[in-house]
Amino acid sequence: MTDKKLIGVDLGGTTCKFAILTTDGEIQQKWAIDTNILDEGSHIVPDIIASINDHLALYNMQPADFVGIGMGTPGSVDIKEGTVAGAYNLNWKAKQPVKRDIEKGTGIPFFVDNDVNCAAVGERWMGAGDNVPNMVLVALGTGIGGGIFMDNKLLHGAAGSAGEIGHVCVDPNGYLCTCGNHGCLETVASATGVVHVARDMAEEYAGDSKLKQTLDDGDEISSKMVFDLAKDGDPLALSVVDRVSFYLGFALANLGNTLNPEYIVIGGGVSAAGDFLLTRVQKYFEKYTFSNVRATTKVVLATLGNTAGVVGAARLALD
Amino acid sequence: MTDKKLIGVDLGGTTCKFAILTTDGEIQQKWAIDTNILDEGSHIVPDIIASINDHLALYNMQPADFVGIGMGTPGSVDIKEGTVAGAYNLNWKAKQPVKRDIEKGTGIPFFVDNDVNCAAVGERWMGAGDNVPNMVLVALGTGIGGGIFMDNKLLHGAAGSAGEIGHVCVDPNGYLCTCGNHGCLETVASATGVVHVARDMAEEYAGDSKLKQTLDDGDEISSKMVFDLAKDGDPLALSVVDRVSFYLGFALANLGNTLNPEYIVIGGGVSAAGDFLLTRVQKYFEKYTFSNVRATTKVVLATLGNTAGVVGAARLALD
């Protein structure tokens, strides 16, 4: 390997995280800036360039000290062109030539992919993925995203939509999704989905339950609260977690039956529920996979937390 | 390209098809032999070797005239080792070193993959797949198999089960499958699945229907008969086709949402129902895909019929 370093950038709607890594994946420096989405997001790229250049000066480093910069971003990414379109939480309406501008502004080769794909790269490289050839990351956040590695390559598909596991339909008669369809996995197993399932099940629940009482009092609930109450034995919360786990296990089983990866890694905020969620998902995963997949595809938890994105982004520069 | 030729072998439980092709995919010679599965299938490989050598002598050709032999086979294939295990319809109980034996017997380099993967290679190369980077073949026969290309590579997964689309669950409370699970796509959309759906729906059907009458008379029906009656306007048969199309469209939509290939190609015997089936499947595919996949992933019919296997097998030798 080279002595040169990598820069990872994880661009989000509220903050933009940076890291300098060795080519072995060790983080040597980390910092973050606020994402300024004003004026149609026109400050974002200049802010990224300035922040990188400032830190290079601070650490006495030159562009030639780096293999490249990799960035994960929301929106629809053209990885060859190095452009980003339709990133609504960045206020980017027009297509953004991020590669052209950041290479020009820093003098360092630049690579870009979407944020969930970067998290998948990160988990595979330094986290739960163990550098296996075939791995799927399913990121359970406000929505649900996915990144798929097969034969050591990240899949993009015909138009960049490979890995959109959040829009796999798990119930043809289910809740309306932001995509316009009904019953997408995201409507029942994202953080907002868990809350939706809880509200619905509470309406038909008659027994004693703190979750039910909280909802009846008109208080807000969160997905974390549902899992915490379930861990404490709240019967309604346990039923909600069971239903969410069924949908997740069912969707991941079909992913396994289709792709037979070594690992399906569950990440994102909802995965903070840990083994409590994992064991329940595994039960349904095993129920709906056929024997060879059940024996060779494992469902595991992500281990990098919210550094997966910046680590995976940096890794893009090594391909 | 080279002037050398390819040999394709499509090994099935009743016949074994052979073809000699140019490296452009043009079939120059075709023949077939019966598959002799007696004595634990121990005659199969020697028969294949003898048949190839006989035909080479007949056509005055030498081993050096060929790039290689490719073969598609039932069972579980180790493509690197060149071995086949668990091919029950060939009576192969122990693992078969087909590559070792056929290379030794013919003096020609040999490559092997499973039969559905070979059909996928064939359709992509010379059929409906148009050499796109990302393509899925779903073969609707007695069972349902699948082959997946992403980024120009056939996927195998951790243990060779990538592409087992027949065991994607489409109804958690559905029919028992040969794999032990319930509601696999194969239980409702293979040739046997269509008949099962027809029998079930007939029981609850009260109106006038030739399909209903045939079943009430205790006569055997086939999937082809169901489609033919539906084309003639039989109301029960139309309902059966609609239900089968829903399950297929639903499963293919989720495949599209997961992989976003340029094409999903429907092949196998059931696909002989043609546009009548295709348009109904497309309707449900469009219903359950999200917009970007709906716009960029197309569901089409296979065009090579039962030569896809031998053509695709031959193509293996070019990789």
XYZ file of C-alpha atoms in Angstrom:
638
model
C 0.000 0.000 0.000
C 0.917 3.606 -0.345
C 1.729 6.107 2.418
C -0.761 8.462 0.838
C -3.969 9.259 2.699
C -7.685 9.315 1.908
C -10.272 11.979 2.633
C -13.838 10.899 3.340
C -16.770 13.304 3.196
C -20.242 12.392 4.466
C -22.592 15.108 3.279
C -25.937 15.301 5.081
C -28.791 17.771 5.289
C -27.662 19.263 8.614
C -23.948 18.485 8.965
C -21.095 17.502 6.707
C -18.552 15.141 8.271
C -14.940 14.838 7.173
C -12.157 12.402 7.986
C -8.574 11.781 6.937
C -7.778 8.054 6.832
C -4.860 5.818 6.027
C -5.334 3.409 3.140
C -5.767 0.748 5.824
C -8.941 2.472 7.003
C -7.589 4.032 10.181
C -9.144 7.417 10.944
C -6.405 9.961 11.729
C -8.387 13.203 11.800
C -12.097 13.955 12.034
C -14.075 17.184 11.838
C -17.507 18.429 10.799
C -19.179 21.582 9.557
C -22.803 22.679 9.380
C -24.450 22.185 6.010
C -25.677 25.534 4.721
C -28.588 24.738 2.436
C -29.559 28.375 1.809
C -29.580 29.855 -1.734
C -30.441 26.527 -3.372
C -27.552 24.836 -1.634
C -25.023 26.908 -3.561
C -22.751 27.305 -0.506
C -22.330 23.581 0.086
C -19.591 22.746 -2.399
C -17.550 25.951 -1.746
C -17.818 25.257 2.005
C -16.559 21.688 1.510
C -13.624 22.895 -0.597
C -12.698 25.618 1.917
C -12.932 23.210 4.853
C -10.688 20.637 3.171
C -8.130 23.265 2.148
C -8.154 24.827 5.636
C -7.525 21.486 7.309
C -4.787 20.541 4.880
C -3.053 23.812 5.742
C -3.607 23.144 9.446
C -2.018 19.683 9.205
C 0.730 20.851 6.813
C -0.453 18.500 4.090
C -0.444 18.889 0.302
C -2.879 17.616 -2.350
C -0.133 15.203 -3.460
C -0.301 13.538 -0.030
C -3.723 12.080 -0.929
C -4.920 9.242 -3.139
C -8.251 11.004 -3.390
C -11.387 12.352 -1.800
C -14.547 10.236 -1.649
C -17.937 11.668 -0.804
C -21.309 10.217 0.117
C -24.317 12.389 -0.622
C -28.104 12.238 -0.601
C -29.832 12.370 -3.973
C -29.358 10.609 -7.232
C -25.692 10.233 -8.143
C -24.108 9.714 -11.534
C -20.885 8.117 -10.357
C -19.187 8.334 -13.761
C -20.020 11.984 -14.400
C -19.530 12.811 -10.724
C -22.805 14.719 -10.552
C -25.685 14.778 -8.063
C -29.340 15.476 -8.883
C -32.531 15.695 -6.850
C -31.030 16.012 -3.360
C -34.030 17.734 -1.822
C -32.698 17.959 1.728
C -29.693 19.888 0.381
C -31.948 22.241 -1.646
C -30.132 21.079 -4.763
C -32.650 21.406 -7.540
C -30.335 21.505 -10.569
C -27.716 18.848 -11.277
C -24.534 19.585 -9.332
C -21.101 18.970 -10.924
C -19.501 18.115 -7.581
C -16.566 16.171 -9.017
C -15.580 18.946 -11.408
C -15.819 21.661 -8.743
C -14.183 19.812 -5.848
C -11.292 18.525 -7.984
C -10.743 22.059 -9.243
C -10.993 23.553 -5.756
C -8.706 21.076 -3.992
C -6.446 19.627 -6.678
C -7.262 16.115 -5.418
C -9.005 13.334 -7.413
C -12.640 13.046 -6.327
C -15.158 10.188 -6.241
C -18.809 10.212 -5.251
C -21.642 7.782 -4.564
C -24.881 7.983 -2.630
C -24.764 8.030 1.159
C -26.213 4.563 1.750
C -23.843 2.989 -0.771
C -20.957 4.668 1.065
C -22.177 3.267 4.378
C -22.279 -0.182 2.743
C -18.704 0.261 1.508
C -17.648 1.346 5.006
C -19.337 -1.540 6.817
C -17.878 -4.029 4.370
C -14.370 -2.577 4.628
C -13.973 -1.854 8.335
C -17.221 -2.995 9.984
C -19.539 -5.996 10.066
C -19.016 -6.928 6.412
C -15.628 -8.538 6.867
C -14.660 -7.844 3.226
C -16.861 -10.672 1.963
C -17.583 -10.646 -1.804
C -21.364 -10.442 -1.353
C -22.960 -8.169 1.249
C -26.110 -6.101 1.573
C -26.466 -3.172 3.972
C -30.004 -2.249 4.964
C -30.002 1.123 6.700
C -33.047 1.719 8.910
C -33.318 5.463 9.499
C -36.117 7.980 8.950
C -36.470 6.106 5.665
C -34.834 2.848 4.584
C -31.957 2.634 2.148
C -29.746 -0.173 0.968
C -26.400 -0.861 -0.653
C -25.570 -4.148 -2.389
C -22.166 -5.682 -3.033
C -21.996 -8.709 -5.299
C -18.665 -10.214 -6.405
C -16.847 -7.360 -4.642
C -18.652 -4.703 -6.658
C -21.217 -2.181 -5.523
C -24.338 -2.504 -7.679
C -26.020 0.508 -9.262
C -28.365 -1.000 -11.852
C -29.710 0.585 -15.005
C -30.336 4.009 -13.450
C -28.778 4.040 -9.999
C -31.749 2.504 -8.182
C -30.207 -0.861 -7.294
C -30.442 -1.322 -3.529
C -33.683 0.610 -2.991
C -34.777 -1.968 -0.460
C -36.946 0.581 1.336
C -39.338 0.422 -1.594
C -39.645 -3.347 -1.712
C -43.349 -3.973 -1.182
C -44.112 -6.158 1.833
C -47.882 -5.612 1.952
C -49.846 -4.811 -1.215
C -52.614 -3.356 0.976
C -50.274 -1.500 3.306
C -49.696 2.146 4.201
C -49.204 4.801 1.528
C -45.495 5.477 0.950
C -43.826 8.753 -0.067
C -43.071 7.026 -3.401
C -46.788 6.774 -4.162
C -47.057 3.008 -3.685
C -48.532 1.100 -0.771
C -46.856 -1.170 1.738
C -43.186 -0.430 1.009
C -40.825 -1.799 3.674
C -40.039 1.797 4.612
C -43.665 2.405 5.660
C -43.454 -0.212 8.426
C -39.803 -0.649 9.423
C -38.167 2.791 9.281
C -38.221 4.979 12.397
C -41.380 6.675 11.113
C -42.780 3.294 10.035
C -42.373 1.830 13.529
C -44.319 4.772 14.964
C -47.035 4.321 12.336
C -47.380 0.619 13.149
C -47.496 1.470 16.883
C -50.268 4.065 16.429
C -52.305 1.633 14.343
C -51.924 -1.306 16.694
C -52.675 0.901 19.715
C -56.087 1.746 18.303
C -57.145 -1.872 18.435
C -55.384 -2.672 21.696
C -57.481 -2.944 24.826
C -55.059 -4.149 27.518
C -52.742 -2.420 29.937
C -49.799 -0.755 28.193
C -47.670 2.289 28.824
C -47.262 2.725 25.067
C -51.031 2.739 24.623
C -51.413 5.209 27.495
C -48.777 7.562 26.081
C -50.547 7.612 22.735
C -53.963 8.047 24.348
C -52.549 11.030 26.282
C -51.694 12.586 22.924
C -47.937 12.521 23.600
C -45.419 12.037 20.826
C -43.680 8.679 20.589
C -40.510 7.612 18.813
C -39.260 4.341 17.410
C -36.651 4.261 20.199
C -39.414 4.600 22.796
C -41.279 1.645 21.276
C -38.169 -0.563 21.479
C -37.348 0.597 25.018
C -40.871 -0.159 26.207
C -40.772 -3.551 24.495
C -37.505 -4.366 26.271
C -39.307 -3.480 29.533
C -42.038 -5.969 28.641
C -44.803 -3.610 27.530
C -47.189 -6.013 25.760
C -48.334 -3.636 23.018
C -44.763 -2.515 22.319
C -43.732 -6.185 22.097
C -46.462 -6.802 19.514
C -45.341 -3.777 17.521
C -41.720 -4.976 17.539
C -42.873 -8.431 16.492
C -44.817 -7.058 13.538
C -41.928 -4.816 12.452
C -39.552 -7.778 12.775
C -41.854 -9.916 10.637
C -41.815 -7.345 7.827
C -38.053 -6.908 8.063
C -37.362 -10.635 8.280
C -39.688 -11.300 5.351
C -38.048 -8.629 3.154
C -34.513 -9.700 4.098
C -35.380 -13.355 3.464
C -36.480 -12.514 -0.064
C -33.309 -10.497 -0.514
C -31.400 -13.580 0.647
C -33.387 -15.895 -1.647
C -32.608 -13.583 -4.557
C -28.928 -12.787 -3.920
C -27.550 -15.254 -1.351
C -24.979 -12.815 0.078
C -22.674 -13.902 2.901
C -24.044 -11.069 5.079
C -27.085 -8.880 5.314
C -26.034 -6.066 7.643
C -28.700 -4.072 9.491
C -27.601 -0.496 10.151
C -29.076 2.963 10.649
C -30.654 4.530 13.724
C -33.311 1.855 14.270
C -30.590 -0.803 14.488
C -29.541 0.755 17.802
C -32.257 -1.548 19.203
C -29.483 -4.148 18.877
C -29.822 -7.859 19.518
C -33.359 -7.360 20.756
C -34.364 -6.455 17.190
C -31.817 -8.700 15.478
C -32.916 -11.995 17.050
C -36.541 -11.278 16.180
C -35.674 -10.405 12.580
C -33.501 -13.522 12.304
C -36.446 -15.698 13.396
C -38.556 -14.513 10.441
C -35.557 -14.483 8.113
C -35.056 -18.166 8.851
C -38.742 -18.867 8.384
C -38.882 -17.394 4.867
C -35.512 -18.427 3.411
C -34.941 -21.796 1.773
C -32.379 -24.158 3.212
C -29.211 -23.258 1.289
C -29.712 -19.538 1.907
C -30.645 -20.132 5.540
C -27.360 -22.020 5.918
C -25.087 -19.559 4.111
C -26.545 -16.027 4.451
C -26.223 -14.389 7.880
C -28.154 -11.378 9.188
C -25.930 -9.253 11.468
C -25.822 -5.785 13.015
C -23.685 -2.959 11.649
C -20.733 -2.071 13.870
C -19.442 1.299 12.648
C -22.432 3.414 13.674
C -22.467 6.825 12.054
C -18.824 6.715 10.937
C -19.690 4.091 8.282
C -20.506 6.845 5.783
C -17.277 8.783 6.055
C -15.132 5.632 6.136
C -16.885 4.148 3.103
C -16.724 7.443 1.228
C -12.949 7.534 1.727
C -12.733 3.957 0.446
C -14.260 5.020 -2.903
C -10.940 6.676 -3.710
C -9.148 3.307 -3.636
C -11.178 1.696 -6.449
C -12.568 -12.587 -32.830
C -11.127 -15.973 -33.454
C -12.130 -18.480 -36.121
C -12.325 -21.079 -33.406
C -15.688 -22.513 -32.495
C -17.654 -23.131 -29.316
C -19.507 -26.228 -28.140
C -22.612 -25.800 -26.027
C -24.136 -28.648 -24.009
C -27.558 -28.406 -22.382
C -27.871 -31.391 -20.066
C -31.397 -32.265 -18.958
C -33.103 -35.186 -17.250
C -34.441 -36.691 -20.501
C -32.280 -35.325 -23.328
C -28.882 -33.728 -23.704
C -28.657 -31.095 -26.445
C -25.445 -30.135 -28.220
C -24.523 -27.338 -30.600
C -21.429 -26.054 -32.351
C -21.431 -22.267 -32.583
C -19.240 -19.525 -33.947
C -17.903 -17.042 -31.412
C -20.552 -14.658 -32.799
C -23.267 -16.965 -31.486
C -24.343 -18.490 -34.776
C -25.383 -22.140 -34.445
C -23.649 -24.240 -37.132
C -24.531 -27.760 -35.993
C -27.113 -29.135 -33.576
C -27.807 -32.602 -32.242
C -29.192 -34.327 -29.187
C -28.928 -37.632 -27.342
C -31.102 -39.288 -24.711
C -29.899 -38.854 -21.154
C -29.267 -42.265 -19.629
C -29.764 -41.791 -15.906
C -29.384 -45.490 -15.025
C -26.649 -46.696 -12.655
C -26.607 -43.452 -10.645
C -26.148 -41.425 -13.795
C -22.718 -42.930 -14.385
C -23.258 -43.146 -18.166
C -24.008 -39.480 -18.614
C -20.505 -38.037 -18.769
C -19.052 -40.869 -20.888
C -22.021 -40.498 -23.291
C -21.396 -36.744 -23.587
C -17.697 -37.299 -24.292
C -18.413 -40.002 -26.899
C -21.042 -37.887 -28.625
C -18.746 -34.868 -28.866
C -15.845 -36.941 -30.147
C -18.079 -38.735 -32.686
C -19.395 -35.454 -34.061
C -15.945 -33.911 -34.243
C -14.835 -36.918 -36.320
C -17.965 -36.587 -38.477
C -17.272 -32.918 -39.174
C -13.514 -33.446 -39.546
C -12.775 -31.137 -36.621
C -10.009 -31.242 -34.009
C -9.976 -30.206 -30.333
C -7.716 -27.300 -31.345
C -10.545 -25.931 -33.499
C -12.472 -25.010 -30.334
C -12.192 -22.273 -27.728
C -13.988 -24.517 -25.306
C -17.049 -26.472 -24.267
C -19.662 -24.922 -21.984
C -22.356 -26.954 -20.256
C -25.541 -26.145 -18.412
C -26.715 -28.733 -15.910
C -29.350 -29.223 -13.219
C -28.100 -29.402 -9.644
C -25.764 -27.349 -7.567
C -22.669 -26.325 -9.520
C -19.257 -25.312 -8.234
C -18.167 -23.268 -11.225
C -14.555 -22.959 -10.087
C -14.068 -26.653 -9.304
C -16.193 -27.644 -12.273
C -18.246 -30.080 -10.203
C -21.956 -30.801 -9.879
C -23.776 -32.022 -6.775
C -27.369 -32.902 -5.953
C -28.753 -33.213 -9.477
C -31.627 -35.514 -8.553
C -33.203 -35.746 -12.008
C -29.867 -37.074 -13.318
C -29.589 -39.599 -10.482
C -26.310 -37.952 -9.500
C -26.010 -38.490 -5.786
C -22.268 -37.993 -5.293
C -20.401 -34.914 -6.469
C -19.463 -35.246 -10.164
C -16.091 -33.968 -11.440
C -17.530 -33.077 -14.862
C -14.820 -30.586 -15.824
C -11.991 -32.981 -15.050
C -13.599 -35.872 -16.925
C -14.843 -34.010 -19.987
C -11.566 -32.108 -20.464
C -9.698 -35.402 -20.224
C -12.122 -37.151 -22.581
C -12.218 -34.458 -25.273
C -8.997 -32.473 -24.890
C -11.039 -29.255 -24.952
C -11.278 -26.658 -22.114
C -14.578 -27.045 -20.262
C -16.822 -24.642 -18.332
C -20.024 -25.348 -16.426
C -22.855 -23.474 -14.734
C -26.412 -24.354 -13.812
C -29.011 -24.653 -16.541
C -31.001 -21.516 -15.688
C -27.849 -19.400 -15.502
C -26.889 -20.712 -18.945
C -30.322 -19.771 -20.294
C -29.804 -16.274 -18.843
C -26.412 -16.035 -20.560
C -27.990 -17.179 -23.822
C -30.910 -14.734 -23.708
C -28.583 -11.870 -22.849
C -26.139 -12.756 -25.614
C -28.361 -13.659 -28.554
C -31.945 -13.177 -27.312
C -34.081 -10.612 -25.522
C -31.295 -9.336 -23.277
C -29.549 -7.227 -25.901
C -26.199 -7.512 -24.070
C -27.261 -4.997 -21.417
C -25.087 -4.892 -18.275
C -27.955 -5.751 -15.904
C -30.515 -8.423 -16.751
C -32.563 -11.006 -14.901
C -34.029 -14.116 -16.516
C -37.006 -15.665 -14.761
C -37.680 -19.111 -16.222
C -41.225 -20.342 -15.643
C -41.220 -24.110 -16.113
C -42.328 -26.996 -13.923
C -40.562 -24.988 -11.229
C -39.198 -21.440 -11.408
C -35.517 -20.596 -11.738
C -33.647 -17.395 -12.296
C -30.320 -16.052 -13.479
C -29.061 -12.566 -12.633
C -26.519 -10.444 -14.492
C -25.303 -7.274 -12.816
C -22.498 -5.179 -14.317
C -22.017 -7.808 -17.029
C -21.386 -10.580 -14.504
C -23.528 -13.559 -13.657
C -24.196 -13.601 -9.916
C -23.732 -16.731 -7.817
C -23.750 -15.456 -4.241
C -22.169 -17.034 -1.192
C -23.148 -20.594 -2.062
C -24.504 -20.611 -5.594
C -28.089 -19.725 -4.656
C -28.220 -16.215 -6.138
C -31.120 -16.061 -8.568
C -33.417 -18.519 -6.791
C -36.384 -16.340 -7.603
C -38.728 -19.318 -7.498
C -38.300 -19.363 -3.730
C -39.049 -15.701 -3.152
C -42.065 -15.735 -0.851
C -45.081 -13.911 -2.272
C -47.643 -15.076 0.268
C -46.619 -15.959 3.829
C -49.828 -18.006 4.165
C -49.597 -19.600 0.732
C -49.224 -23.158 -0.564
C -46.568 -25.496 0.782
C -43.493 -25.518 -1.488
C -41.101 -28.401 -2.192
C -38.501 -26.343 -0.273
C -40.542 -26.648 2.935
C -41.695 -23.023 3.042
C -45.081 -21.593 2.165
C -46.086 -19.251 -0.620
C -42.929 -19.336 -2.763
C -43.426 -17.788 -6.222
C -42.962 -21.267 -7.672
C -46.094 -22.530 -5.879
C -48.339 -20.111 -7.788
C -46.623 -19.140 -11.042
C -44.831 -22.246 -12.345
C -46.725 -24.634 -14.646
C -47.699 -26.714 -11.613
C -48.444 -23.546 -9.644
C -50.883 -22.286 -12.268
C -52.753 -25.604 -12.097
C -52.833 -25.416 -8.295
C -54.244 -21.875 -8.375
C -56.834 -22.991 -10.957
C -57.982 -25.958 -8.841
C -58.309 -23.749 -5.782
C -60.188 -20.963 -7.486
C -62.482 -23.468 -9.221
C -63.672 -24.766 -5.874
C -65.079 -21.370 -4.968
C -66.324 -20.521 -8.430
C -70.046 -20.825 -9.146
C -70.510 -19.398 -12.668
C -70.334 -20.902 -16.113
C -66.813 -21.941 -17.095
C -65.300 -24.631 -19.261
C -62.291 -24.739 -16.953
C -64.564 -25.318 -13.966
C -66.467 -28.006 -15.868
C -63.280 -29.797 -16.911
C -62.098 -29.908 -13.316
C -65.531 -31.003 -12.059
C -65.424 -33.829 -14.614
C -62.204 -34.987 -12.968
C -60.120 -34.356 -16.095
C -56.501 -33.310 -15.916
C -55.686 -29.717 -16.760
C -52.414 -28.029 -17.705
C -51.102 -24.517 -17.384
C -51.306 -24.209 -21.179
C -54.976 -25.162 -21.062
C -55.657 -22.452 -18.461
C -54.026 -19.789 -20.657
C -55.795 -21.040 -23.809
C -59.176 -20.966 -22.081
C -58.439 -17.491 -20.722
C -57.611 -16.276 -24.237
C -61.017 -17.664 -25.311
C -62.660 -15.588 -22.583
C -63.375 -18.285 -19.983
C -64.144 -16.176 -16.889
C -62.593 -18.528 -14.318
C -59.456 -18.993 -16.433
C -59.192 -15.204 -16.753
C -59.341 -14.865 -12.971
C -56.657 -17.529 -12.577
C -54.379 -15.769 -15.074
C -55.000 -12.478 -13.290
C -54.010 -13.943 -9.929
C -50.890 -15.606 -11.367
C -49.983 -12.318 -13.072
C -50.389 -10.446 -9.799
C -47.938 -12.770 -8.030
C -45.462 -12.604 -10.898
C -45.762 -8.835 -11.287
C -45.399 -8.375 -7.538
C -42.271 -10.559 -7.340
C -40.694 -9.014 -10.436
C -41.440 -5.507 -9.136
C -39.556 -6.277 -5.937
C -36.724 -7.706 -8.009
C -36.761 -4.433 -9.963
C -36.865 -2.334 -6.793
C -33.896 -4.296 -5.463
C -31.702 -4.514 -8.575
C -32.991 -2.029 -11.188
C -31.828 -4.099 -14.185
C -32.430 -2.853 -17.722
C -34.440 -6.007 -18.467
C -36.336 -8.683 -16.630
C -36.814 -11.454 -19.197
C -39.628 -13.967 -18.743
C -38.746 -17.355 -20.226
C -39.551 -21.029 -19.756
C -42.546 -23.037 -20.926
C -45.199 -20.891 -19.235
C -43.912 -17.837 -21.127
C -45.310 -19.437 -24.306
C -48.528 -17.718 -23.190
C -46.835 -14.688 -24.749
C -48.113 -11.123 -24.713
C -51.343 -12.280 -23.086
C -49.349 -13.081 -19.949
C -46.759 -10.333 -20.406
C -49.168 -7.380 -20.497
C -50.931 -8.614 -17.353
C -47.629 -9.082 -15.519
C -46.457 -5.641 -16.649
C -49.594 -4.058 -15.173
C -48.754 -5.373 -11.697
C -45.038 -4.749 -12.177
C -45.825 -1.084 -12.801
C -48.122 -0.980 -9.816
C -45.497 -2.202 -7.345
C -42.321 -0.528 -8.653
C -41.337 2.997 -7.669
C -40.987 5.649 -10.349
C -37.314 5.400 -11.305
C -37.484 1.608 -11.626
C -40.802 1.789 -13.490
C -39.112 4.156 -15.948
C -35.884 2.230 -16.470
C -36.535 -1.507 -15.914
C -38.483 -3.298 -18.659
C -40.233 -6.681 -18.422
C -39.977 -8.542 -21.733
C -40.437 -12.057 -23.143
C -37.538 -14.394 -23.890
C -36.959 -14.942 -27.601
C -34.650 -17.967 -27.904
C -37.082 -20.598 -26.655
C -35.381 -23.833 -25.725
C -32.118 -23.063 -27.513
C -31.249 -20.437 -24.864
C -29.582 -23.093 -22.727
C -27.233 -24.510 -25.328
C -26.360 -21.050 -26.707
C -25.651 -19.662 -23.236
C -23.663 -22.755 -22.266
C -21.417 -22.257 -25.291
C -20.945 -18.595 -24.303
C -19.434 -19.677 -20.961
C -16.319 -20.715 -22.861
C -15.719 -17.106 -23.961
C -15.371 -15.632 -20.437
